[in-house]
Amino acid sequence: MLNPMYSEHAAEYAAAIRDNSYNAHYERPSLCTLLPELPGKRVIDLGCGPGEYAAYLLSQGATVTAVDSSAEMIALVQQEPGKNINAYVQDLAQGVPDEADQSFDLAVSPLMIHYLEDPTVLFRDVKRILKPAGLFVFSTHHPFVDYQFSPSGNYFLTEKIVDEWGTLGRPVRVEYYRRPLSALMQSLTDAGLCVVELSEGKPDELMQQSDPESYRKLSTAPGFLFLKCRVG
Ligand SMILES: C[S@@+](CC[C@H](N)C(=O)[O-])C[C@H]1O[C@@H](n2cnc3c(N)ncnc32)[C@H](O)[C@@H]1O
C-alpha cells in the first residue's frame, strides 16, 4: 500500500510532524514513556518515516537500524548529517528477512502497524530478531477511534479505510486498515509476544497552550493505542 504522504510528499511530512500536536506533543511523548533505558542498546525502528525516532534513539546512546517501505523516507534518514543510522527500504508486511535471529534489544514501531492488512508475519519476525527478554514497543490507531470510519459497521472485521488527512495542511488521501482489538492481541500472542504494558496516551502540557482544542480532545478521548510487549 503506497500512501502519497509517505512517498511523493515525504519531505513535507517530515516538516509537518517535527512540532505538530498529534506526533510531537502526543504520540512521541506517550510512546517514549514506555521505552527502557537506551544507552548501549541495539534498536530497530520499524516504519521509521523521516527519522524523528531514529535521531532520538541515537541521541540516547542506542545503535539504530531504521526500516521503511518508502525510499523517499529512507533517503531523508540517510541524508541527516553526522547521523550514523543503518537505514534501508523493506516492505514490513514481509517482515525483516535480512536481520539475524536474536540481534536486537528493542524494536519500536510508531504508527506503522495499521498499514499492514495482517501484522502476523512482522510480529513473528520481531520475536525472532529480539534477544531473550527483548522488548517491542509500538503505537497504532486506537480501535475505538477507527471504528467510527468502518465501512461495514461491523467492529469485528478487519477492513481497509480510505480517508483524507489534513496533516500537510490540505487533504491528502490515505489508506490503512482497522481491526478489532482482539485481532491485534491474537496476532501478538500467536507470535509469542506478551503485552506487559498498555497505554492510551496523554498529550503533553505544551499542547495545552499551542492547541487547546486538540488538548481537550485527547485529554477526554483516546487517539492512539500504545503497547509494550516482551518476548514470551
Ligand atoms: C505515520 S508514518 C510514522 C513514521 C514514524 N514511525 C514516526 O512515528 O515518526 C508511517 C510510516 O510507515 C511506513 N510504512 C507504511 N507501510 C509500510 C510497510 N508495509 N512497510 C514498511 N513501512 C511502511 C510509511 O512509509 C511511513 O513512513
PDB file of C-alpha atoms and ligand atoms in Angstrom:
ATOM      1  CA  MET A   1       0.000   0.000   0.000  1.00  0.00           C
ATOM      2  CA  LEU A   2       1.711   3.193  -1.141  1.00  0.00           C
ATOM      3  CA  ASN A   3       0.417   6.302   0.576  1.00  0.00           C
ATOM      4  CA  PRO A   4       1.438   9.529  -1.250  1.00  0.00           C
ATOM      5  CA  MET A   5       2.028  11.316   2.057  1.00  0.00           C
ATOM      6  CA  TYR A   6       4.983   8.986   2.738  1.00  0.00           C
ATOM      7  CA  SER A   7       6.352   8.853  -0.818  1.00  0.00           C
ATOM      8  CA  GLU A   8       5.913  11.943  -3.005  1.00  0.00           C
ATOM      9  CA  HIS A   9       5.291  14.261  -0.015  1.00  0.00           C
ATOM     10  CA  ALA A  10       7.941  12.749   2.300  1.00  0.00           C
ATOM     11  CA  ALA A  11       9.888  15.985   2.944  1.00  0.00           C
ATOM     12  CA  GLU A  12       6.690  17.923   3.624  1.00  0.00           C
ATOM     13  CA  TYR A  13       5.550  15.177   6.011  1.00  0.00           C
ATOM     14  CA  ALA A  14       8.916  15.350   7.821  1.00  0.00           C
ATOM     15  CA  ALA A  15       8.496  19.096   8.372  1.00  0.00           C
ATOM     16  CA  ALA A  16       4.834  18.722   9.412  1.00  0.00           C
ATOM     17  CA  ILE A  17       5.438  16.192  12.202  1.00  0.00           C
ATOM     18  CA  ARG A  18       8.510  17.865  13.703  1.00  0.00           C
ATOM     19  CA  ASP A  19       6.468  20.024  16.093  1.00  0.00           C
ATOM     20  CA  ASN A  20       2.759  19.289  15.462  1.00  0.00           C
ATOM     21  CA  SER A  21       0.180  18.329  18.053  1.00  0.00           C
ATOM     22  CA  TYR A  22      -0.529  14.664  17.320  1.00  0.00           C
ATOM     23  CA  ASN A  23       3.050  13.481  16.704  1.00  0.00           C
ATOM     24  CA  ALA A  24       5.312  15.828  18.682  1.00  0.00           C
ATOM     25  CA  HIS A  25       3.024  16.590  21.636  1.00  0.00           C
ATOM     26  CA  TYR A  26       1.000  13.392  21.954  1.00  0.00           C
ATOM     27  CA  GLU A  27       2.361  10.309  20.163  1.00  0.00           C
ATOM     28  CA  ARG A  28       6.097  10.697  20.750  1.00  0.00           C
ATOM     29  CA  PRO A  29       5.914  11.662  24.461  1.00  0.00           C
ATOM     30  CA  SER A  30       3.378   8.879  25.103  1.00  0.00           C
ATOM     31  CA  LEU A  31       5.443   6.174  23.387  1.00  0.00           C
ATOM     32  CA  CYS A  32       8.702   7.355  24.944  1.00  0.00           C
ATOM     33  CA  THR A  33       7.315   6.752  28.451  1.00  0.00           C
ATOM     34  CA  LEU A  34       7.211   3.016  27.535  1.00  0.00           C
ATOM     35  CA  LEU A  35      10.844   2.819  26.391  1.00  0.00           C
ATOM     36  CA  PRO A  36      13.519   1.146  28.523  1.00  0.00           C
ATOM     37  CA  GLU A  37      16.982   2.589  29.226  1.00  0.00           C
ATOM     38  CA  LEU A  38      18.607   3.151  25.825  1.00  0.00           C
ATOM     39  CA  PRO A  39      22.393   3.604  26.217  1.00  0.00           C
ATOM     40  CA  GLY A  40      24.257   0.758  24.513  1.00  0.00           C
ATOM     41  CA  LYS A  41      21.072  -0.928  23.242  1.00  0.00           C
ATOM     42  CA  ARG A  42      20.648  -2.272  19.690  1.00  0.00           C
ATOM     43  CA  VAL A  43      17.326  -0.902  18.428  1.00  0.00           C
ATOM     44  CA  ILE A  44      15.365  -1.420  15.209  1.00  0.00           C
ATOM     45  CA  ASP A  45      12.824   1.231  14.155  1.00  0.00           C
ATOM     46  CA  LEU A  46      10.120  -0.387  12.002  1.00  0.00           C
ATOM     47  CA  GLY A  47       8.372   2.144   9.736  1.00  0.00           C
ATOM     48  CA  CYS A  48      10.880   4.841  10.636  1.00  0.00           C
ATOM     49  CA  GLY A  49       9.424   7.609   8.447  1.00  0.00           C
ATOM     50  CA  PRO A  50      11.736  10.635   8.214  1.00  0.00           C
ATOM     51  CA  GLY A  51      13.706   9.525  11.261  1.00  0.00           C
ATOM     52  CA  GLU A  52      12.425  11.535  14.232  1.00  0.00           C
ATOM     53  CA  TYR A  53      12.581   8.421  16.432  1.00  0.00           C
ATOM     54  CA  ALA A  54      15.856   7.170  14.946  1.00  0.00           C
ATOM     55  CA  ALA A  55      17.525  10.507  15.765  1.00  0.00           C
ATOM     56  CA  TYR A  56      16.128  10.410  19.307  1.00  0.00           C
ATOM     57  CA  LEU A  57      17.222   6.811  19.909  1.00  0.00           C
ATOM     58  CA  LEU A  58      20.690   7.621  18.636  1.00  0.00           C
ATOM     59  CA  SER A  59      20.906  10.716  20.849  1.00  0.00           C
ATOM     60  CA  GLN A  60      20.141   8.468  23.841  1.00  0.00           C
ATOM     61  CA  GLY A  61      23.136   6.228  23.088  1.00  0.00           C
ATOM     62  CA  ALA A  62      21.445   3.402  21.148  1.00  0.00           C
ATOM     63  CA  THR A  63      22.720   1.810  17.929  1.00  0.00           C
ATOM     64  CA  VAL A  64      19.924   2.217  15.385  1.00  0.00           C
ATOM     65  CA  THR A  65      18.663   0.329  12.341  1.00  0.00           C
ATOM     66  CA  ALA A  66      15.786   2.114  10.582  1.00  0.00           C
ATOM     67  CA  VAL A  67      13.456   0.441   8.072  1.00  0.00           C
ATOM     68  CA  ASP A  68      10.637   1.797   5.903  1.00  0.00           C
ATOM     69  CA  SER A  69       8.892   0.862   2.649  1.00  0.00           C
ATOM     70  CA  SER A  70       9.286   4.412   1.345  1.00  0.00           C
ATOM     71  CA  ALA A  71      12.593   5.021  -0.452  1.00  0.00           C
ATOM     72  CA  GLU A  72      11.975   8.758  -0.016  1.00  0.00           C
ATOM     73  CA  MET A  73      11.746   8.381   3.781  1.00  0.00           C
ATOM     74  CA  ILE A  74      14.915   6.281   3.874  1.00  0.00           C
ATOM     75  CA  ALA A  75      16.705   8.946   1.795  1.00  0.00           C
ATOM     76  CA  LEU A  76      15.694  11.559   4.409  1.00  0.00           C
ATOM     77  CA  VAL A  77      17.062   9.393   7.233  1.00  0.00           C
ATOM     78  CA  GLN A  78      20.316   8.807   5.344  1.00  0.00           C
ATOM     79  CA  GLN A  79      20.888  12.467   4.497  1.00  0.00           C
ATOM     80  CA  GLU A  80      20.920  13.582   8.162  1.00  0.00           C
ATOM     81  CA  PRO A  81      24.492  14.897   8.574  1.00  0.00           C
ATOM     82  CA  GLY A  82      26.596  13.069  11.114  1.00  0.00           C
ATOM     83  CA  LYS A  83      23.820  10.602  11.965  1.00  0.00           C
ATOM     84  CA  ASN A  84      25.169   7.092  11.909  1.00  0.00           C
ATOM     85  CA  ILE A  85      21.950   5.165  11.205  1.00  0.00           C
ATOM     86  CA  ASN A  86      21.766   1.949   9.191  1.00  0.00           C
ATOM     87  CA  ALA A  87      18.632   2.631   7.114  1.00  0.00           C
ATOM     88  CA  TYR A  88      17.113   0.560   4.309  1.00  0.00           C
ATOM     89  CA  VAL A  89      13.932   0.004   2.304  1.00  0.00           C
ATOM     90  CA  GLN A  90      11.792  -3.010   3.223  1.00  0.00           C
ATOM     91  CA  ASP A  91       8.082  -3.804   2.968  1.00  0.00           C
ATOM     92  CA  LEU A  92       7.393  -4.784   6.573  1.00  0.00           C
ATOM     93  CA  ALA A  93       4.385  -6.868   5.533  1.00  0.00           C
ATOM     94  CA  GLN A  94       7.156  -9.372   4.625  1.00  0.00           C
ATOM     95  CA  GLY A  95       8.894  -8.931   8.000  1.00  0.00           C
ATOM     96  CA  VAL A  96      12.632  -8.196   8.238  1.00  0.00           C
ATOM     97  CA  PRO A  97      14.168 -11.219   6.458  1.00  0.00           C
ATOM     98  CA  ASP A  98      17.668  -9.642   6.342  1.00  0.00           C
ATOM     99  CA  GLU A  99      18.002  -9.346  10.127  1.00  0.00           C
ATOM    100  CA  ALA A 100      19.679 -12.070  12.187  1.00  0.00           C
ATOM    101  CA  ASP A 101      17.981 -14.017  14.980  1.00  0.00           C
ATOM    102  CA  GLN A 102      18.253 -12.540  18.499  1.00  0.00           C
ATOM    103  CA  SER A 103      20.159  -9.462  17.359  1.00  0.00           C
ATOM    104  CA  PHE A 104      18.177  -6.556  18.918  1.00  0.00           C
ATOM    105  CA  ASP A 105      17.367  -5.478  22.478  1.00  0.00           C
ATOM    106  CA  LEU A 106      14.407  -3.356  21.388  1.00  0.00           C
ATOM    107  CA  ALA A 107      12.091  -2.975  18.393  1.00  0.00           C
ATOM    108  CA  VAL A 108       9.915   0.120  18.059  1.00  0.00           C
ATOM    109  CA  SER A 109       7.161   0.705  15.527  1.00  0.00           C
ATOM    110  CA  PRO A 110       5.396   4.035  15.966  1.00  0.00           C
ATOM    111  CA  LEU A 111       2.223   4.446  13.880  1.00  0.00           C
ATOM    112  CA  MET A 112       3.004   1.824  11.219  1.00  0.00           C
ATOM    113  CA  ILE A 113       1.133  -1.395  12.114  1.00  0.00           C
ATOM    114  CA  HIS A 114      -2.230  -0.098  10.787  1.00  0.00           C
ATOM    115  CA  TYR A 115      -0.770  -0.037   7.264  1.00  0.00           C
ATOM    116  CA  LEU A 116      -0.455  -3.849   7.337  1.00  0.00           C
ATOM    117  CA  GLU A 117      -3.506  -5.925   6.498  1.00  0.00           C
ATOM    118  CA  ASP A 118      -2.065  -8.736   8.595  1.00  0.00           C
ATOM    119  CA  PRO A 119       0.774  -7.910  11.027  1.00  0.00           C
ATOM    120  CA  THR A 120       1.424 -11.582  11.933  1.00  0.00           C
ATOM    121  CA  VAL A 121       4.464 -12.047   9.642  1.00  0.00           C
ATOM    122  CA  LEU A 122       6.089  -8.912  11.081  1.00  0.00           C
ATOM    123  CA  PHE A 123       5.253  -9.834  14.683  1.00  0.00           C
ATOM    124  CA  ARG A 124       6.803 -13.299  14.221  1.00  0.00           C
ATOM    125  CA  ASP A 125       9.939 -11.692  12.824  1.00  0.00           C
ATOM    126  CA  VAL A 126      10.066  -9.199  15.700  1.00  0.00           C
ATOM    127  CA  LYS A 127      10.018 -12.164  18.086  1.00  0.00           C
ATOM    128  CA  ARG A 128      12.759 -13.883  16.039  1.00  0.00           C
ATOM    129  CA  ILE A 129      15.148 -10.888  15.934  1.00  0.00           C
ATOM    130  CA  LEU A 130      14.718  -9.849  19.574  1.00  0.00           C
ATOM    131  CA  LYS A 131      17.100 -11.197  22.189  1.00  0.00           C
ATOM    132  CA  PRO A 132      15.560 -13.191  25.048  1.00  0.00           C
ATOM    133  CA  ALA A 133      13.505 -10.737  27.192  1.00  0.00           C
ATOM    134  CA  GLY A 134      13.791  -8.155  24.371  1.00  0.00           C
ATOM    135  CA  LEU A 135      11.051  -5.519  24.110  1.00  0.00           C
ATOM    136  CA  PHE A 136       8.721  -4.454  21.318  1.00  0.00           C
ATOM    137  CA  VAL A 137       7.089  -1.036  21.793  1.00  0.00           C
ATOM    138  CA  PHE A 138       4.613   0.270  19.237  1.00  0.00           C
ATOM    139  CA  SER A 139       1.711   2.634  18.735  1.00  0.00           C
ATOM    140  CA  THR A 140      -1.230   2.322  16.395  1.00  0.00           C
ATOM    141  CA  HIS A 141      -4.645   3.855  15.803  1.00  0.00           C
ATOM    142  CA  HIS A 142      -6.986   3.177  18.711  1.00  0.00           C
ATOM    143  CA  PRO A 143      -9.610   0.600  17.552  1.00  0.00           C
ATOM    144  CA  PHE A 144     -12.311   2.670  19.260  1.00  0.00           C
ATOM    145  CA  VAL A 145     -11.414   5.674  17.067  1.00  0.00           C
ATOM    146  CA  ASP A 146     -11.075   3.788  13.780  1.00  0.00           C
ATOM    147  CA  TYR A 147     -14.398   2.016  14.287  1.00  0.00           C
ATOM    148  CA  GLN A 148     -16.114   5.356  13.556  1.00  0.00           C
ATOM    149  CA  PHE A 149     -14.809   5.033   9.983  1.00  0.00           C
ATOM    150  CA  SER A 150     -15.804   1.381   9.475  1.00  0.00           C
ATOM    151  CA  PRO A 151     -17.383   0.965   6.013  1.00  0.00           C
ATOM    152  CA  SER A 152     -19.392  -2.071   7.195  1.00  0.00           C
ATOM    153  CA  GLY A 153     -20.263  -1.036  10.742  1.00  0.00           C
ATOM    154  CA  ASN A 154     -19.043  -4.478  11.851  1.00  0.00           C
ATOM    155  CA  TYR A 155     -16.438  -3.891  14.579  1.00  0.00           C
ATOM    156  CA  PHE A 156     -15.155  -7.470  14.335  1.00  0.00           C
ATOM    157  CA  LEU A 157     -13.978  -7.199  10.714  1.00  0.00           C
ATOM    158  CA  THR A 158     -10.526  -6.121   9.565  1.00  0.00           C
ATOM    159  CA  GLU A 159     -11.215  -3.557   6.853  1.00  0.00           C
ATOM    160  CA  LYS A 160      -9.383  -1.138   4.594  1.00  0.00           C
ATOM    161  CA  ILE A 161     -10.231   2.512   5.255  1.00  0.00           C
ATOM    162  CA  VAL A 162      -9.717   5.146   2.587  1.00  0.00           C
ATOM    163  CA  ASP A 163      -9.603   8.613   4.110  1.00  0.00           C
ATOM    164  CA  GLU A 164      -8.202  12.114   3.689  1.00  0.00           C
ATOM    165  CA  TRP A 165      -5.964  13.651   6.363  1.00  0.00           C
ATOM    166  CA  GLY A 166      -5.026  17.286   6.880  1.00  0.00           C
ATOM    167  CA  THR A 167      -1.513  16.629   8.255  1.00  0.00           C
ATOM    168  CA  LEU A 168       0.045  18.618   5.386  1.00  0.00           C
ATOM    169  CA  GLY A 169      -2.433  21.496   5.695  1.00  0.00           C
ATOM    170  CA  ARG A 170      -4.583  20.224   2.808  1.00  0.00           C
ATOM    171  CA  PRO A 171      -6.491  16.951   2.246  1.00  0.00           C
ATOM    172  CA  VAL A 172      -4.186  14.076   1.259  1.00  0.00           C
ATOM    173  CA  ARG A 173      -5.538  10.581   0.544  1.00  0.00           C
ATOM    174  CA  VAL A 174      -4.509   7.827   2.967  1.00  0.00           C
ATOM    175  CA  GLU A 175      -5.301   4.134   3.138  1.00  0.00           C
ATOM    176  CA  TYR A 176      -4.920   1.984   6.224  1.00  0.00           C
ATOM    177  CA  TYR A 177      -6.550  -0.965   7.993  1.00  0.00           C
ATOM    178  CA  ARG A 178      -8.765  -1.018  11.024  1.00  0.00           C
ATOM    179  CA  ARG A 179      -9.084  -4.159  13.101  1.00  0.00           C
ATOM    180  CA  PRO A 180     -10.697  -5.175  16.384  1.00  0.00           C
ATOM    181  CA  LEU A 181      -8.518  -5.087  19.487  1.00  0.00           C
ATOM    182  CA  SER A 182      -8.945  -8.864  19.838  1.00  0.00           C
ATOM    183  CA  ALA A 183      -7.368  -9.443  16.377  1.00  0.00           C
ATOM    184  CA  LEU A 184      -4.349  -7.298  17.280  1.00  0.00           C
ATOM    185  CA  MET A 185      -3.914  -9.133  20.581  1.00  0.00           C
ATOM    186  CA  GLN A 186      -4.286 -12.545  18.888  1.00  0.00           C
ATOM    187  CA  SER A 187      -1.559 -11.689  16.335  1.00  0.00           C
ATOM    188  CA  LEU A 188       0.813 -10.724  19.152  1.00  0.00           C
ATOM    189  CA  THR A 189       0.035 -13.856  21.161  1.00  0.00           C
ATOM    190  CA  ASP A 190       0.397 -16.118  18.095  1.00  0.00           C
ATOM    191  CA  ALA A 191       3.838 -14.611  17.504  1.00  0.00           C
ATOM    192  CA  GLY A 192       4.964 -15.304  21.077  1.00  0.00           C
ATOM    193  CA  LEU A 193       4.860 -11.676  22.240  1.00  0.00           C
ATOM    194  CA  CYS A 194       3.292 -10.865  25.634  1.00  0.00           C
ATOM    195  CA  VAL A 195       1.813  -7.444  26.345  1.00  0.00           C
ATOM    196  CA  VAL A 196       3.359  -6.104  29.550  1.00  0.00           C
ATOM    197  CA  GLU A 197       2.035  -2.535  29.434  1.00  0.00           C
ATOM    198  CA  LEU A 198      -0.785  -0.737  27.626  1.00  0.00           C
ATOM    199  CA  SER A 199      -1.374   2.996  27.420  1.00  0.00           C
ATOM    200  CA  GLU A 200      -3.958   5.143  25.659  1.00  0.00           C
ATOM    201  CA  GLY A 201      -1.612   8.132  25.581  1.00  0.00           C
ATOM    202  CA  LYS A 202      -1.600  11.575  27.081  1.00  0.00           C
ATOM    203  CA  PRO A 203      -0.998  14.968  25.412  1.00  0.00           C
ATOM    204  CA  ASP A 204       1.881  16.930  26.902  1.00  0.00           C
ATOM    205  CA  GLU A 205       1.373  20.219  28.728  1.00  0.00           C
ATOM    206  CA  LEU A 206       2.843  22.300  25.877  1.00  0.00           C
ATOM    207  CA  MET A 207      -0.181  21.348  23.751  1.00  0.00           C
ATOM    208  CA  GLN A 208      -2.470  22.980  26.282  1.00  0.00           C
ATOM    209  CA  GLN A 209      -1.149  26.374  25.107  1.00  0.00           C
ATOM    210  CA  SER A 210      -0.325  25.604  21.462  1.00  0.00           C
ATOM    211  CA  ASP A 211      -3.505  23.695  20.516  1.00  0.00           C
ATOM    212  CA  PRO A 212      -6.131  23.797  23.310  1.00  0.00           C
ATOM    213  CA  GLU A 213      -8.812  22.136  21.154  1.00  0.00           C
ATOM    214  CA  SER A 214      -6.700  19.024  20.436  1.00  0.00           C
ATOM    215  CA  TYR A 215      -5.522  19.034  24.067  1.00  0.00           C
ATOM    216  CA  ARG A 216      -9.134  18.925  25.264  1.00  0.00           C
ATOM    217  CA  LYS A 217      -9.993  16.196  22.737  1.00  0.00           C
ATOM    218  CA  LEU A 218      -7.004  13.976  23.600  1.00  0.00           C
ATOM    219  CA  SER A 219      -7.481  14.507  27.337  1.00  0.00           C
ATOM    220  CA  THR A 220     -11.062  13.247  27.178  1.00  0.00           C
ATOM    221  CA  ALA A 221     -10.870  10.501  24.498  1.00  0.00           C
ATOM    222  CA  PRO A 222      -8.034   8.342  23.177  1.00  0.00           C
ATOM    223  CA  GLY A 223      -6.375   8.829  19.793  1.00  0.00           C
ATOM    224  CA  PHE A 224      -3.782   6.063  19.643  1.00  0.00           C
ATOM    225  CA  LEU A 225      -3.044   2.829  21.482  1.00  0.00           C
ATOM    226  CA  PHE A 226       0.467   2.194  22.886  1.00  0.00           C
ATOM    227  CA  LEU A 227       1.685  -1.323  23.666  1.00  0.00           C
ATOM    228  CA  LYS A 228       4.842  -2.634  25.255  1.00  0.00           C
ATOM    229  CA  CYS A 229       5.463  -6.342  24.616  1.00  0.00           C
ATOM    230  CA  ARG A 230       8.109  -8.777  25.791  1.00  0.00           C
ATOM    231  CA  VAL A 231       9.364 -11.926  24.142  1.00  0.00           C
ATOM    232  CA  GLY A 232       7.369 -14.590  25.951  1.00  0.00           C
TER     233      GLY A 232
HETATM  234  C1  LIG B   1       2.665   7.622  10.171  1.00  0.00           C
HETATM  235  S1  LIG B   1       4.249   7.347   9.494  1.00  0.00           S
HETATM  236  C2  LIG B   1       5.177   7.115  11.000  1.00  0.00           C
HETATM  237  C3  LIG B   1       6.635   7.412  10.838  1.00  0.00           C
HETATM  238  C4  LIG B   1       7.465   7.268  12.118  1.00  0.00           C
HETATM  239  N1  LIG B   1       7.339   5.941  12.691  1.00  0.00           N
HETATM  240  C5  LIG B   1       7.067   8.303  13.127  1.00  0.00           C
HETATM  241  O1  LIG B   1       6.279   7.985  14.029  1.00  0.00           O
HETATM  242  O2  LIG B   1       7.540   9.459  13.015  1.00  0.00           O
HETATM  243  C6  LIG B   1       4.106   5.686   8.876  1.00  0.00           C
HETATM  244  C7  LIG B   1       5.354   5.170   8.195  1.00  0.00           C
HETATM  245  O3  LIG B   1       5.144   3.771   7.937  1.00  0.00           O
HETATM  246  C8  LIG B   1       5.665   3.488   6.656  1.00  0.00           C
HETATM  247  N2  LIG B   1       5.012   2.279   6.136  1.00  0.00           N
HETATM  248  C9  LIG B   1       3.733   2.132   5.748  1.00  0.00           C
HETATM  249  N3  LIG B   1       3.507   0.883   5.299  1.00  0.00           N
HETATM  250  C10 LIG B   1       4.688   0.224   5.403  1.00  0.00           C
HETATM  251  C11 LIG B   1       5.113  -1.091   5.091  1.00  0.00           C
HETATM  252  N4  LIG B   1       4.280  -2.003   4.580  1.00  0.00           N
HETATM  253  N5  LIG B   1       6.418  -1.418   5.312  1.00  0.00           N
HETATM  254  C12 LIG B   1       7.277  -0.515   5.824  1.00  0.00           C
HETATM  255  N6  LIG B   1       6.938   0.749   6.146  1.00  0.00           N
HETATM  256  C13 LIG B   1       5.655   1.121   5.942  1.00  0.00           C
HETATM  257  C14 LIG B   1       5.372   4.740   5.836  1.00  0.00           C
HETATM  258  O4  LIG B   1       6.181   4.812   4.672  1.00  0.00           O
HETATM  259  C15 LIG B   1       5.642   5.840   6.853  1.00  0.00           C
HETATM  260  O5  LIG B   1       6.971   6.275   6.799  1.00  0.00           O
END
